JSON list of C-alpha atoms in Angstrom, two decimals:
[
{"chain": "A", "resi": 108, "resn": "MET", "atom": "CA", "xyz": [44.31, 13.94, 22.18]},
{"chain": "A", "resi": 109, "resn": "LYS", "atom": "CA", "xyz": [41.78, 14.35, 25.00]},
{"chain": "A", "resi": 110, "resn": "ALA", "atom": "CA", "xyz": [38.01, 14.16, 25.24]},
{"chain": "A", "resi": 111, "resn": "LYS", "atom": "CA", "xyz": [36.15, 16.74, 27.35]},
{"chain": "A", "resi": 112, "resn": "ASP", "atom": "CA", "xyz": [36.26, 14.39, 30.35]},
{"chain": "A", "resi": 113, "resn": "GLY", "atom": "CA", "xyz": [40.04, 13.96, 30.03]},
{"chain": "A", "resi": 114, "resn": "THR", "atom": "CA", "xyz": [39.91, 10.54, 28.38]},
{"chain": "A", "resi": 115, "resn": "GLN", "atom": "CA", "xyz": [42.99, 10.06, 26.21]},
{"chain": "A", "resi": 116, "resn": "ILE", "atom": "CA", "xyz": [42.01, 9.01, 22.70]},
{"chain": "A", "resi": 117, "resn": "LEU", "atom": "CA", "xyz": [43.78, 8.02, 19.51]},
{"chain": "A", "resi": 118, "resn": "LEU", "atom": "CA", "xyz": [42.31, 8.85, 16.10]},
{"chain": "A", "resi": 119, "resn": "SER", "atom": "CA", "xyz": [43.27, 6.85, 13.03]},
{"chain": "A", "resi": 120, "resn": "LYS", "atom": "CA", "xyz": [42.12, 5.38, 9.79]},
{"chain": "A", "resi": 121, "resn": "PHE", "atom": "CA", "xyz": [40.54, 1.97, 10.20]},
{"chain": "A", "resi": 122, "resn": "THR", "atom": "CA", "xyz": [42.65, -0.98, 9.10]},
{"chain": "A", "resi": 123, "resn": "ILE", "atom": "CA", "xyz": [41.26, -4.42, 8.39]},
{"chain": "A", "resi": 124, "resn": "SER", "atom": "CA", "xyz": [43.31, -5.81, 11.30]},
{"chain": "A", "resi": 125, "resn": "GLU", "atom": "CA", "xyz": [40.78, -4.00, 13.57]},
{"chain": "A", "resi": 126, "resn": "ALA", "atom": "CA", "xyz": [37.76, -5.84, 12.07]},
{"chain": "A", "resi": 127, "resn": "ASN", "atom": "CA", "xyz": [37.11, -7.99, 15.16]},
{"chain": "A", "resi": 128, "resn": "ASN", "atom": "CA", "xyz": [37.35, -4.99, 17.50]},
{"chain": "A", "resi": 129, "resn": "LEU", "atom": "CA", "xyz": [35.09, -2.98, 15.21]},
{"chain": "A", "resi": 130, "resn": "SER", "atom": "CA", "xyz": [32.49, -5.75, 15.21]},
{"chain": "A", "resi": 131, "resn": "ILE", "atom": "CA", "xyz": [32.61, -5.79, 19.02]},
{"chain": "A", "resi": 132, "resn": "TYR", "atom": "CA", "xyz": [32.15, -2.00, 19.10]},
{"chain": "A", "resi": 133, "resn": "LEU", "atom": "CA", "xyz": [29.20, -2.13, 16.69]},
{"chain": "A", "resi": 134, "resn": "ASN", "atom": "CA", "xyz": [27.49, -4.98, 18.49]},
{"chain": "A", "resi": 135, "resn": "HIS", "atom": "CA", "xyz": [27.76, -3.17, 21.85]},
{"chain": "A", "resi": 136, "resn": "LEU", "atom": "CA", "xyz": [25.90, -0.08, 20.63]},
{"chain": "A", "resi": 137, "resn": "SER", "atom": "CA", "xyz": [22.53, 0.46, 22.30]},
{"chain": "A", "resi": 138, "resn": "PRO", "atom": "CA", "xyz": [19.43, -0.65, 20.38]},
{"chain": "A", "resi": 139, "resn": "GLU", "atom": "CA", "xyz": [18.64, 3.03, 19.70]},
{"chain": "A", "resi": 140, "resn": "SER", "atom": "CA", "xyz": [22.12, 3.67, 18.29]},
{"chain": "A", "resi": 141, "resn": "LYS", "atom": "CA", "xyz": [21.92, 0.51, 16.19]},
{"chain": "A", "resi": 142, "resn": "GLN", "atom": "CA", "xyz": [18.62, 1.74, 14.76]},
{"chain": "A", "resi": 143, "resn": "ARG", "atom": "CA", "xyz": [20.23, 5.05, 13.78]},
{"chain": "A", "resi": 144, "resn": "PHE", "atom": "CA", "xyz": [23.58, 3.75, 12.46]},
{"chain": "A", "resi": 145, "resn": "GLY", "atom": "CA", "xyz": [23.49, 1.19, 9.69]},
{"chain": "A", "resi": 146, "resn": "PRO", "atom": "CA", "xyz": [25.79, 1.75, 6.73]},
{"chain": "A", "resi": 147, "resn": "HIS", "atom": "CA", "xyz": [26.67, -1.97, 6.77]},
{"chain": "A", "resi": 148, "resn": "PRO", "atom": "CA", "xyz": [26.00, -5.14, 8.80]},
{"chain": "A", "resi": 149, "resn": "TYR", "atom": "CA", "xyz": [27.96, -5.47, 12.04]},
{"chain": "A", "resi": 150, "resn": "ASP", "atom": "CA", "xyz": [29.57, -8.87, 11.52]},
{"chain": "A", "resi": 151, "resn": "VAL", "atom": "CA", "xyz": [33.27, -9.34, 10.72]},
{"chain": "A", "resi": 152, "resn": "ASP", "atom": "CA", "xyz": [32.64, -10.84, 7.26]},
{"chain": "A", "resi": 153, "resn": "SER", "atom": "CA", "xyz": [30.61, -7.77, 6.20]},
{"chain": "A", "resi": 154, "resn": "ILE", "atom": "CA", "xyz": [33.33, -5.47, 7.50]},
{"chain": "A", "resi": 155, "resn": "TYR", "atom": "CA", "xyz": [35.95, -7.41, 5.51]},
{"chain": "A", "resi": 156, "resn": "THR", "atom": "CA", "xyz": [33.76, -7.31, 2.41]},
{"chain": "A", "resi": 157, "resn": "LEU", "atom": "CA", "xyz": [33.17, -3.56, 2.64]},
{"chain": "A", "resi": 158, "resn": "PHE", "atom": "CA", "xyz": [36.79, -2.55, 3.14]},
{"chain": "A", "resi": 159, "resn": "ASN", "atom": "CA", "xyz": [38.40, -5.17, 0.90]},
{"chain": "A", "resi": 160, "resn": "GLN", "atom": "CA", "xyz": [36.17, -4.68, -2.15]},
{"chain": "A", "resi": 161, "resn": "SER", "atom": "CA", "xyz": [37.67, -1.37, -3.26]},
{"chain": "A", "resi": 162, "resn": "ASP", "atom": "CA", "xyz": [39.05, 1.93, -2.08]},
{"chain": "A", "resi": 163, "resn": "THR", "atom": "CA", "xyz": [35.54, 3.42, -2.30]},
{"chain": "A", "resi": 164, "resn": "TYR", "atom": "CA", "xyz": [35.12, 3.15, 1.49]},
{"chain": "A", "resi": 165, "resn": "VAL", "atom": "CA", "xyz": [37.41, 4.50, 4.20]},
{"chain": "A", "resi": 166, "resn": "GLY", "atom": "CA", "xyz": [36.85, 3.88, 7.89]},
{"chain": "A", "resi": 167, "resn": "TYR", "atom": "CA", "xyz": [38.00, 5.99, 10.82]},
{"chain": "A", "resi": 168, "resn": "ILE", "atom": "CA", "xyz": [38.17, 5.01, 14.47]},
{"chain": "A", "resi": 169, "resn": "ALA", "atom": "CA", "xyz": [38.76, 6.63, 17.83]},
{"chain": "A", "resi": 170, "resn": "GLN", "atom": "CA", "xyz": [40.20, 4.40, 20.50]},
{"chain": "A", "resi": 171, "resn": "GLU", "atom": "CA", "xyz": [40.40, 4.89, 24.23]},
{"chain": "A", "resi": 172, "resn": "LYS", "atom": "CA", "xyz": [44.18, 5.08, 24.63]},
{"chain": "A", "resi": 173, "resn": "THR", "atom": "CA", "xyz": [44.78, 2.95, 27.73]},
{"chain": "A", "resi": 174, "resn": "GLN", "atom": "CA", "xyz": [42.55, 0.01, 26.77]},
{"chain": "A", "resi": 175, "resn": "GLY", "atom": "CA", "xyz": [42.66, 0.36, 22.98]},
{"chain": "A", "resi": 176, "resn": "LYS", "atom": "CA", "xyz": [38.89, -0.05, 22.89]},
{"chain": "A", "resi": 177, "resn": "ILE", "atom": "CA", "xyz": [37.12, 1.49, 19.88]},
{"chain": "A", "resi": 178, "resn": "ILE", "atom": "CA", "xyz": [34.80, 4.26, 21.10]},
{"chain": "A", "resi": 179, "resn": "SER", "atom": "CA", "xyz": [33.87, 5.92, 17.81]},
{"chain": "A", "resi": 180, "resn": "TYR", "atom": "CA", "xyz": [33.66, 4.80, 14.20]},
{"chain": "A", "resi": 181, "resn": "SER", "atom": "CA", "xyz": [32.85, 6.59, 10.96]},
{"chain": "A", "resi": 182, "resn": "VAL", "atom": "CA", "xyz": [32.64, 5.50, 7.33]},
{"chain": "A", "resi": 183, "resn": "ILE", "atom": "CA", "xyz": [33.34, 7.69, 4.33]},
{"chain": "A", "resi": 184, "resn": "LYS", "atom": "CA", "xyz": [32.10, 6.56, 0.94]},
{"chain": "A", "resi": 185, "resn": "HIS", "atom": "CA", "xyz": [33.77, 8.40, -1.91]},
{"chain": "A", "resi": 186, "resn": "GLY", "atom": "CA", "xyz": [30.97, 9.79, -4.06]},
{"chain": "A", "resi": 187, "resn": "TYR", "atom": "CA", "xyz": [27.31, 9.47, -3.12]},
{"chain": "A", "resi": 188, "resn": "LEU", "atom": "CA", "xyz": [24.80, 6.70, -2.58]},
{"chain": "A", "resi": 189, "resn": "GLU", "atom": "CA", "xyz": [23.17, 5.82, -5.89]},
{"chain": "A", "resi": 190, "resn": "HIS", "atom": "CA", "xyz": [19.78, 5.18, -4.28]},
{"chain": "A", "resi": 191, "resn": "ASP", "atom": "CA", "xyz": [19.83, 8.77, -2.88]},
{"chain": "A", "resi": 192, "resn": "LYS", "atom": "CA", "xyz": [20.82, 10.40, -6.18]},
{"chain": "A", "resi": 193, "resn": "LEU", "atom": "CA", "xyz": [17.36, 11.44, -7.42]},
{"chain": "A", "resi": 194, "resn": "ARG", "atom": "CA", "xyz": [16.31, 12.76, -4.01]},
{"chain": "A", "resi": 195, "resn": "LEU", "atom": "CA", "xyz": [19.53, 14.77, -3.60]},
{"chain": "A", "resi": 196, "resn": "GLU", "atom": "CA", "xyz": [19.23, 16.16, -7.12]},
{"chain": "A", "resi": 197, "resn": "SER", "atom": "CA", "xyz": [15.62, 17.16, -6.42]},
{"chain": "A", "resi": 198, "resn": "TYR", "atom": "CA", "xyz": [17.01, 19.79, -4.03]},
{"chain": "A", "resi": 199, "resn": "GLY", "atom": "CA", "xyz": [18.97, 21.32, -6.90]},
{"chain": "A", "resi": 200, "resn": "LEU", "atom": "CA", "xyz": [22.23, 19.68, -5.83]},
{"chain": "A", "resi": 201, "resn": "GLU", "atom": "CA", "xyz": [24.65, 18.91, -8.64]},
{"chain": "A", "resi": 202, "resn": "LEU", "atom": "CA", "xyz": [26.38, 15.76, -7.51]},
{"chain": "A", "resi": 203, "resn": "ASP", "atom": "CA", "xyz": [30.03, 15.06, -8.31]},
{"chain": "A", "resi": 204, "resn": "LYS", "atom": "CA", "xyz": [31.36, 11.56, -7.68]},
{"chain": "A", "resi": 205, "resn": "ASP", "atom": "CA", "xyz": [34.93, 12.88, -7.54]},
{"chain": "A", "resi": 206, "resn": "SER", "atom": "CA", "xyz": [34.53, 15.77, -5.09]},
{"chain": "A", "resi": 207, "resn": "ASP", "atom": "CA", "xyz": [31.55, 14.57, -3.00]},
{"chain": "A", "resi": 208, "resn": "CYS", "atom": "CA", "xyz": [31.65, 11.98, -0.27]},
{"chain": "A", "resi": 209, "resn": "THR", "atom": "CA", "xyz": [29.09, 10.40, 2.03]},
{"chain": "A", "resi": 210, "resn": "PHE", "atom": "CA", "xyz": [29.54, 10.26, 5.81]},
{"chain": "A", "resi": 211, "resn": "ALA", "atom": "CA", "xyz": [28.19, 7.81, 8.41]},
{"chain": "A", "resi": 212, "resn": "PRO", "atom": "CA", "xyz": [29.41, 8.61, 11.95]},
{"chain": "A", "resi": 213, "resn": "SER", "atom": "CA", "xyz": [28.87, 6.91, 15.31]},
{"chain": "A", "resi": 214, "resn": "VAL", "atom": "CA", "xyz": [30.08, 7.35, 18.88]},
{"chain": "A", "resi": 215, "resn": "SER", "atom": "CA", "xyz": [29.57, 4.65, 21.51]},
{"chain": "A", "resi": 216, "resn": "ASP", "atom": "CA", "xyz": [26.76, 5.44, 23.90]},
{"chain": "A", "resi": 217, "resn": "GLU", "atom": "CA", "xyz": [28.95, 5.86, 26.98]},
{"chain": "A", "resi": 218, "resn": "TYR", "atom": "CA", "xyz": [31.25, 8.32, 25.18]},
{"chain": "A", "resi": 219, "resn": "GLN", "atom": "CA", "xyz": [28.61, 10.58, 23.64]},
{"chain": "A", "resi": 220, "resn": "ASN", "atom": "CA", "xyz": [28.62, 14.29, 24.56]},
{"chain": "A", "resi": 221, "resn": "LYS", "atom": "CA", "xyz": [32.33, 14.23, 25.43]},
{"chain": "A", "resi": 222, "resn": "GLY", "atom": "CA", "xyz": [33.63, 15.98, 22.32]},
{"chain": "A", "resi": 223, "resn": "ILE", "atom": "CA", "xyz": [34.76, 12.81, 20.56]},
{"chain": "A", "resi": 224, "resn": "GLY", "atom": "CA", "xyz": [32.42, 13.32, 17.60]},
{"chain": "A", "resi": 225, "resn": "LYS", "atom": "CA", "xyz": [33.89, 16.79, 17.04]},
{"chain": "A", "resi": 226, "resn": "LEU", "atom": "CA", "xyz": [37.47, 15.50, 17.27]},
{"chain": "A", "resi": 227, "resn": "MET", "atom": "CA", "xyz": [36.67, 12.70, 14.80]},
{"chain": "A", "resi": 228, "resn": "PHE", "atom": "CA", "xyz": [34.87, 15.04, 12.42]},
{"chain": "A", "resi": 229, "resn": "ASP", "atom": "CA", "xyz": [37.75, 17.51, 12.37]},
{"chain": "A", "resi": 230, "resn": "TYR", "atom": "CA", "xyz": [40.22, 14.66, 11.79]},
{"chain": "A", "resi": 231, "resn": "ILE", "atom": "CA", "xyz": [38.15, 13.30, 8.90]},
{"chain": "A", "resi": 232, "resn": "VAL", "atom": "CA", "xyz": [37.66, 16.74, 7.32]},
{"chain": "A", "resi": 233, "resn": "GLY", "atom": "CA", "xyz": [41.44, 17.27, 7.38]},
{"chain": "A", "resi": 234, "resn": "ASP", "atom": "CA", "xyz": [41.93, 13.95, 5.64]},
{"chain": "A", "resi": 235, "resn": "LEU", "atom": "CA", "xyz": [39.27, 14.76, 3.03]},
{"chain": "A", "resi": 236, "resn": "GLN", "atom": "CA", "xyz": [40.77, 18.19, 2.35]},
{"chain": "A", "resi": 237, "resn": "ALA", "atom": "CA", "xyz": [44.09, 16.51, 1.58]},
{"chain": "A", "resi": 238, "resn": "ILE", "atom": "CA", "xyz": [42.44, 14.48, -1.21]},
{"chain": "A", "resi": 239, "resn": "ASN", "atom": "CA", "xyz": [40.45, 17.45, -2.61]},
{"chain": "A", "resi": 240, "resn": "LYS", "atom": "CA", "xyz": [36.96, 16.47, -1.48]},
{"chain": "A", "resi": 241, "resn": "LYS", "atom": "CA", "xyz": [34.60, 19.45, -1.53]},
{"chain": "A", "resi": 242, "resn": "ARG", "atom": "CA", "xyz": [31.38, 18.26, 0.14]},
{"chain": "A", "resi": 243, "resn": "ILE", "atom": "CA", "xyz": [30.20, 15.79, 2.72]},
{"chain": "A", "resi": 244, "resn": "ILE", "atom": "CA", "xyz": [26.68, 14.36, 2.44]},
{"chain": "A", "resi": 245, "resn": "LEU", "atom": "CA", "xyz": [25.15, 12.68, 5.51]},
{"chain": "A", "resi": 246, "resn": "TRP", "atom": "CA", "xyz": [24.61, 8.99, 4.79]},
{"chain": "A", "resi": 247, "resn": "GLY", "atom": "CA", "xyz": [20.82, 8.58, 4.75]},
{"chain": "A", "resi": 248, "resn": "GLY", "atom": "CA", "xyz": [20.35, 11.96, 6.39]},
{"chain": "A", "resi": 249, "resn": "VAL", "atom": "CA", "xyz": [19.59, 12.39, 10.07]},
{"chain": "A", "resi": 250, "resn": "GLN", "atom": "CA", "xyz": [16.35, 11.31, 11.70]},
{"chain": "A", "resi": 251, "resn": "ALA", "atom": "CA", "xyz": [14.22, 14.28, 12.75]},
{"chain": "A", "resi": 252, "resn": "THR", "atom": "CA", "xyz": [13.70, 12.63, 16.14]},
{"chain": "A", "resi": 253, "resn": "ASN", "atom": "CA", "xyz": [17.47, 12.50, 16.74]},
{"chain": "A", "resi": 254, "resn": "GLU", "atom": "CA", "xyz": [17.65, 16.04, 18.08]},
{"chain": "A", "resi": 255, "resn": "SER", "atom": "CA", "xyz": [21.15, 15.74, 19.58]},
{"chain": "A", "resi": 256, "resn": "ALA", "atom": "CA", "xyz": [22.63, 14.50, 16.27]},
{"chain": "A", "resi": 257, "resn": "PHE", "atom": "CA", "xyz": [20.81, 17.22, 14.33]},
{"chain": "A", "resi": 258, "resn": "ALA", "atom": "CA", "xyz": [22.19, 19.84, 16.75]},
{"chain": "A", "resi": 259, "resn": "PHE", "atom": "CA", "xyz": [25.71, 18.37, 16.42]},
{"chain": "A", "resi": 260, "resn": "TYR", "atom": "CA", "xyz": [25.65, 18.45, 12.61]},
{"chain": "A", "resi": 261, "resn": "SER", "atom": "CA", "xyz": [24.26, 21.99, 12.60]},
{"chain": "A", "resi": 262, "resn": "LYS", "atom": "CA", "xyz": [26.98, 23.14, 15.01]},
{"chain": "A", "resi": 263, "resn": "GLN", "atom": "CA", "xyz": [29.65, 21.65, 12.71]},
{"chain": "A", "resi": 264, "resn": "GLY", "atom": "CA", "xyz": [28.27, 23.65, 9.77]},
{"chain": "A", "resi": 265, "resn": "PHE", "atom": "CA", "xyz": [26.03, 21.13, 8.00]},
{"chain": "A", "resi": 266, "resn": "LYS", "atom": "CA", "xyz": [23.10, 22.70, 6.14]},
{"chain": "A", "resi": 267, "resn": "VAL", "atom": "CA", "xyz": [19.67, 21.15, 5.61]},
{"chain": "A", "resi": 268, "resn": "LEU", "atom": "CA", "xyz": [18.93, 20.37, 1.97]},
{"chain": "A", "resi": 269, "resn": "GLY", "atom": "CA", "xyz": [15.44, 19.04, 2.51]},
{"chain": "A", "resi": 270, "resn": "GLN", "atom": "CA", "xyz": [13.27, 16.53, 4.31]},
{"chain": "A", "resi": 271, "resn": "PHE", "atom": "CA", "xyz": [12.14, 13.03, 3.32]},
{"chain": "A", "resi": 272, "resn": "GLU", "atom": "CA", "xyz": [10.31, 10.13, 4.88]},
{"chain": "A", "resi": 273, "resn": "HIS", "atom": "CA", "xyz": [11.88, 6.74, 5.50]},
{"chain": "A", "resi": 274, "resn": "ASN", "atom": "CA", "xyz": [10.90, 5.07, 8.77]},
{"chain": "A", "resi": 275, "resn": "GLY", "atom": "CA", "xyz": [9.90, 8.55, 9.95]},
{"chain": "A", "resi": 276, "resn": "TYR", "atom": "CA", "xyz": [11.04, 12.00, 8.91]},
{"chain": "A", "resi": 277, "resn": "ASN", "atom": "CA", "xyz": [14.69, 12.62, 8.07]},
{"chain": "A", "resi": 278, "resn": "TYR", "atom": "CA", "xyz": [16.75, 15.61, 7.01]},
{"chain": "A", "resi": 279, "resn": "ASP", "atom": "CA", "xyz": [19.27, 15.46, 4.19]},
{"chain": "A", "resi": 280, "resn": "MET", "atom": "CA", "xyz": [22.24, 17.57, 5.25]},
{"chain": "A", "resi": 281, "resn": "ILE", "atom": "CA", "xyz": [25.45, 18.66, 3.53]},
{"chain": "A", "resi": 282, "resn": "PHE", "atom": "CA", "xyz": [28.75, 20.17, 4.66]},
{"chain": "A", "resi": 283, "resn": "ASP", "atom": "CA", "xyz": [30.92, 22.28, 2.38]},
{"chain": "A", "resi": 284, "resn": "ILE", "atom": "CA", "xyz": [34.61, 21.62, 3.01]},
{"chain": "A", "resi": 285, "resn": "ASN", "atom": "CA", "xyz": [36.60, 24.86, 2.86]}
]
């Protein structure tokens, strides 16, 4: 598979054997990216804990083919975040722990705007379709100041549910899997 700039990439589900490489990837994100992406701490022990505790979480990675370096990482949580439940329901959303999932994506700073996020998203959606997931909820929404991410999600077909404040304004967004 190729990025827009011709970079050869490999997409796969994350395996725990990649924990050290994932920690390196996460710790090399820019301060701005670190501020925007935080579904879990970036250390190896936290990564082990998250992915070894249950099958509730699934990770996905994109690697630059020649070096094997992780250049994109996403987490899917089956179901929804309990602390977001009331807010999501306030929009009239009927949550379903079996058919909903929550999505936290990231792309390394030097590989942004090269089509890797789209390739990863399509790969993940295909995987979720195979296990009968119906909706994807953005993990913690998207910050209103993150215009490029908001544009990306909108282009993929995410719809705004509503707005909330947490360290600034954020949009809750949802994607219906067809």
